[in-house]
Amino acid sequence: MNPGVTDSTSGAADGARADRPTERLLIGLTGGIGSGKSTVADLFVAHGAALVDTDAIAHELTGPSGAAMATIRAAFGPALITAEGALDRSAMRALAFTDPDARKRLETILHPRIRAQALAQIAHAATQAAYVIVAVPLLFESGEWAERVDRVLVVDCPQEVQVARTMARSALAREQIEAIMAAQIPRAERLARAHDVVDNRGDRSTLAAQVTRLHERYVELARTRSEGS
């Protein structure tokens, strides 16, 4: 698919339904680590789109006094809790990659809470804008969000760019980043399942132009959807 171009004949089926709190147009935003999802989300918000960010919800749940922290402490003990009472994300990441059962236990704790908060936020956001961007880093891997949104937008860039960006912004070593990438679905599969793709290998102006075109398309889709309801 051409970057930044909408193609309703490819990817997941439009109008798929799962438990969702609104008939407002929902755009699932995803991409591999270091692809630039947050930058793209911010550009859509600047155009007036509403945003629900599941990663931000996860950070809130696992922050100091977060709603999931008591359950996490009970499940994993104090070794994975910082002095401030938050989840030690680096320690948890290391454990999750060496112990699949630990990762599953954490997902069992977090995923229902993230889902509940995200759906509540979507219901509110849908009253504020023509469409809602739902940012889900592991949208395809989760097995549920792809069926909950109307379209999937993938932010894409070459894998070496992903590694370089992630190393520049974090303390992760190349080997750790490559392990995270290996745990995500392959880039080719992600692109094949997308409705829309933003190519984020270039400069910000090129990226912004792609987002502008997609925003205009989404506004039109939202208007058509509203008129038909």
Short mmCIF file of C-alpha atoms in Angstrom, two decimals:
data_model
loop_
_atom_site.label_atom_id
_atom_site.label_comp_id
_atom_site.label_asym_id
_atom_site.label_seq_id
_atom_site.Cartn_x
_atom_site.Cartn_y
_atom_site.Cartn_z
CA MET A 1 0.00 0.00 0.00
CA ASN A 2 1.24 3.51 -0.73
CA PRO A 3 2.15 5.49 2.39
CA GLY A 4 -0.48 7.97 3.50
CA VAL A 5 -3.04 6.71 0.97
CA THR A 6 -6.36 5.26 2.07
CA ASP A 7 -7.30 1.95 0.47
CA SER A 8 -10.62 0.50 1.62
CA THR A 9 -10.08 -2.71 -0.35
CA SER A 10 -7.14 -3.95 1.73
CA GLY A 11 -6.48 -4.79 5.36
CA ALA A 12 -9.11 -5.74 7.91
CA ALA A 13 -12.77 -5.36 7.00
CA ASP A 14 -14.35 -1.95 7.52
CA GLY A 15 -17.11 -1.66 10.09
CA ALA A 16 -16.02 -4.71 12.11
CA ARG A 17 -17.71 -4.74 15.51
CA ALA A 18 -16.75 -5.93 18.94
CA ASP A 19 -17.64 -4.35 22.28
CA ARG A 20 -17.40 -0.64 21.54
CA PRO A 21 -19.14 2.26 23.25
CA THR A 22 -19.83 4.46 20.21
CA GLU A 23 -20.70 4.41 16.54
CA ARG A 24 -18.30 7.30 15.96
CA LEU A 25 -15.50 6.51 13.49
CA LEU A 26 -12.63 4.81 15.36
CA ILE A 27 -9.14 4.72 13.85
CA GLY A 28 -6.71 2.25 15.40
CA LEU A 29 -3.15 3.63 15.36
CA THR A 30 -0.27 1.19 15.68
CA GLY A 31 3.29 0.48 14.58
CA GLY A 32 6.50 -1.11 15.72
CA ILE A 33 8.71 0.24 18.49
CA GLY A 34 10.42 3.48 17.45
CA SER A 35 8.17 3.98 14.42
CA GLY A 36 6.87 7.35 15.63
CA LYS A 37 3.34 6.53 16.78
CA SER A 38 3.26 9.30 19.39
CA THR A 39 4.40 11.92 16.88
CA VAL A 40 1.70 10.87 14.43
CA ALA A 41 -0.93 10.85 17.19
CA ASP A 42 0.05 14.38 18.18
CA LEU A 43 -0.29 15.56 14.57
CA PHE A 44 -3.82 14.16 14.38
CA VAL A 45 -4.72 15.84 17.67
CA ALA A 46 -3.43 19.14 16.24
CA HIS A 47 -6.00 18.70 13.44
CA GLY A 48 -8.78 18.27 16.01
CA ALA A 49 -8.98 14.50 16.32
CA ALA A 50 -9.67 12.97 19.73
CA LEU A 51 -7.03 10.60 21.10
CA VAL A 52 -7.23 7.61 23.43
CA ASP A 53 -3.77 6.22 24.19
CA THR A 54 -3.70 2.73 25.72
CA ASP A 55 0.01 3.03 26.52
CA ALA A 56 -0.68 6.17 28.56
CA ILE A 57 -3.43 4.27 30.37
CA ALA A 58 -0.99 1.44 31.14
CA HIS A 59 1.52 3.93 32.54
CA GLU A 60 -1.17 5.42 34.77
CA LEU A 61 -2.24 2.00 36.02
CA THR A 62 1.34 1.05 36.87
CA GLY A 63 2.51 4.41 38.20
CA PRO A 64 2.82 5.29 41.91
CA SER A 65 -0.48 4.35 43.58
CA GLY A 66 -1.79 3.16 40.22
CA ALA A 67 -4.97 1.11 40.25
CA ALA A 68 -3.15 -2.07 39.20
CA MET A 69 -0.23 -1.81 41.60
CA ALA A 70 -1.72 -3.68 44.56
CA THR A 71 -2.52 -6.66 42.34
CA ILE A 72 0.90 -6.52 40.67
CA ARG A 73 2.64 -6.44 44.05
CA ALA A 74 0.61 -9.44 45.21
CA ALA A 75 1.43 -11.37 42.04
CA PHE A 76 5.15 -10.54 41.70
CA GLY A 77 6.32 -9.34 45.11
CA PRO A 78 8.24 -6.17 46.00
CA ALA A 79 11.25 -6.83 43.75
CA LEU A 80 9.48 -5.33 40.75
CA ILE A 81 8.22 -2.24 42.59
CA THR A 82 10.19 1.01 42.71
CA ALA A 83 10.72 3.04 45.87
CA GLU A 84 7.98 5.39 44.67
CA GLY A 85 5.49 2.52 44.43
CA ALA A 86 5.44 2.20 40.65
CA LEU A 87 6.12 -0.82 38.47
CA ASP A 88 9.82 -1.14 37.66
CA ARG A 89 9.30 -1.35 33.92
CA SER A 90 12.89 -2.29 33.11
CA ALA A 91 12.88 -5.16 35.59
CA MET A 92 9.46 -6.29 34.41
CA ARG A 93 10.55 -6.16 30.78
CA ALA A 94 13.59 -8.32 31.55
CA LEU A 95 11.46 -10.84 33.44
CA ALA A 96 8.78 -10.96 30.75
CA PHE A 97 11.28 -11.81 28.03
CA THR A 98 12.79 -14.67 30.02
CA ASP A 99 9.58 -15.95 31.62
CA PRO A 100 6.54 -16.16 29.31
CA ASP A 101 4.32 -17.13 32.24
CA ALA A 102 5.24 -13.92 34.04
CA ARG A 103 4.32 -11.92 30.96
CA LYS A 104 0.96 -13.69 30.78
CA ARG A 105 0.28 -12.98 34.46
CA LEU A 106 1.00 -9.30 33.93
CA GLU A 107 -1.21 -9.20 30.83
CA THR A 108 -4.03 -10.87 32.78
CA ILE A 109 -3.78 -8.10 35.36
CA LEU A 110 -3.40 -5.16 33.00
CA HIS A 111 -5.35 -5.91 29.84
CA PRO A 112 -8.88 -5.93 31.34
CA ARG A 113 -8.13 -2.70 33.20
CA ILE A 114 -6.67 -1.03 30.12
CA ARG A 115 -9.64 -2.15 28.05
CA ALA A 116 -12.19 -0.84 30.55
CA GLN A 117 -10.52 2.56 30.85
CA ALA A 118 -9.94 2.84 27.10
CA LEU A 119 -13.60 2.10 26.30
CA ALA A 120 -14.72 4.69 28.85
CA GLN A 121 -12.35 7.25 27.36
CA ILE A 122 -13.53 6.43 23.83
CA ALA A 123 -17.14 7.02 24.86
CA HIS A 124 -16.22 10.46 26.16
CA ALA A 125 -13.85 11.32 23.29
CA ALA A 126 -16.52 10.47 20.73
CA THR A 127 -18.57 13.42 21.96
CA GLN A 128 -15.65 15.81 21.40
CA ALA A 129 -14.50 15.18 17.81
CA ALA A 130 -15.52 13.86 14.41
CA TYR A 131 -13.41 10.74 14.88
CA VAL A 132 -11.26 9.10 17.54
CA ILE A 133 -7.66 7.91 17.21
CA VAL A 134 -7.16 4.85 19.41
CA ALA A 135 -3.42 4.31 19.86
CA VAL A 136 -2.61 0.66 20.63
CA PRO A 137 1.06 -0.34 20.28
CA LEU A 138 0.21 -4.06 20.06
CA LEU A 139 -3.09 -3.66 18.22
CA PHE A 140 -2.77 -6.78 16.08
CA GLU A 141 -1.03 -8.81 18.76
CA SER A 142 -3.80 -8.11 21.30
CA GLY A 143 -6.31 -10.11 19.28
CA GLU A 144 -9.20 -7.77 20.07
CA TRP A 145 -8.56 -4.14 19.13
CA ALA A 146 -8.39 -4.77 15.40
CA GLU A 147 -12.02 -5.91 15.56
CA ARG A 148 -13.05 -2.94 17.69
CA VAL A 149 -11.94 -0.16 15.37
CA ASP A 150 -13.17 0.74 11.89
CA ARG A 151 -9.79 1.26 10.26
CA VAL A 152 -6.20 0.48 11.19
CA LEU A 153 -3.48 3.05 10.50
CA VAL A 154 0.09 1.74 10.68
CA VAL A 155 3.07 4.04 11.23
CA ASP A 156 5.97 2.47 9.37
CA CYS A 157 9.70 2.99 8.89
CA PRO A 158 12.68 0.73 8.12
CA GLN A 159 13.74 -1.51 10.97
CA GLU A 160 17.18 0.11 11.26
CA VAL A 161 15.45 3.47 11.75
CA GLN A 162 13.33 1.91 14.51
CA VAL A 163 16.47 0.71 16.29
CA ALA A 164 18.30 4.02 15.94
CA ARG A 165 15.36 6.07 17.21
CA THR A 166 14.73 3.81 20.17
CA MET A 167 18.40 3.79 21.18
CA ALA A 168 18.46 7.61 20.96
CA ARG A 169 15.49 8.06 23.28
CA SER A 170 16.04 5.26 25.79
CA ALA A 171 18.68 3.30 27.66
CA LEU A 172 17.83 0.09 25.82
CA ALA A 173 20.67 -1.74 24.09
CA ARG A 174 20.37 -2.82 20.47
CA GLU A 175 19.93 -6.45 21.55
CA GLN A 176 17.00 -5.52 23.79
CA ILE A 177 15.33 -3.49 21.06
CA GLU A 178 15.76 -6.29 18.54
CA ALA A 179 14.23 -8.72 21.05
CA ILE A 180 11.21 -6.44 21.45
CA MET A 181 10.86 -6.18 17.67
CA ALA A 182 11.09 -9.96 17.34
CA ALA A 183 8.23 -10.35 19.83
CA GLN A 184 5.98 -8.11 17.71
CA ILE A 185 4.33 -9.25 14.50
CA PRO A 186 6.57 -9.00 11.42
CA ARG A 187 6.65 -5.65 9.64
CA ALA A 188 5.33 -7.19 6.41
CA GLU A 189 2.32 -8.68 8.17
CA ARG A 190 1.56 -5.41 9.95
CA LEU A 191 1.59 -3.56 6.63
CA ALA A 192 -0.52 -6.21 4.90
CA ARG A 193 -3.23 -5.91 7.57
CA ALA A 194 -3.36 -2.11 7.54
CA HIS A 195 -6.01 -0.01 5.87
CA ASP A 196 -3.75 3.04 5.84
CA VAL A 197 0.01 3.52 6.18
CA VAL A 198 2.08 6.54 7.15
CA ASP A 199 5.71 6.34 6.04
CA ASN A 200 7.79 7.91 8.81
CA ARG A 201 11.28 7.46 7.40
CA GLY A 202 11.56 11.08 6.26
CA ASP A 203 11.35 14.55 7.79
CA ARG A 204 8.53 15.99 9.86
CA SER A 205 7.06 18.07 7.03
CA THR A 206 6.65 14.98 4.85
CA LEU A 207 5.06 13.15 7.76
CA ALA A 208 2.73 16.07 8.52
CA ALA A 209 1.56 16.19 4.90
CA GLN A 210 0.58 12.52 5.01
CA VAL A 211 -1.33 13.04 8.27
CA THR A 212 -3.16 16.04 6.81
CA ARG A 213 -4.34 13.97 3.84
CA LEU A 214 -5.52 11.17 6.10
CA HIS A 215 -7.24 13.60 8.48
CA GLU A 216 -9.22 15.05 5.58
CA ARG A 217 -10.17 11.54 4.48
CA TYR A 218 -11.23 10.53 7.99
CA VAL A 219 -13.35 13.65 8.40
CA GLU A 220 -15.11 12.79 5.15
CA LEU A 221 -15.63 9.18 6.24
CA ALA A 222 -17.00 10.39 9.58
CA ARG A 223 -19.38 12.80 7.84
CA THR A 224 -20.66 10.07 5.50
CA ARG A 225 -21.05 7.72 8.44
CA SER A 226 -23.04 10.31 10.39
CA GLU A 227 -25.34 11.06 7.46
CA GLY A 228 -26.03 7.36 6.96
CA SER A 229 -26.88 6.64 10.60
#
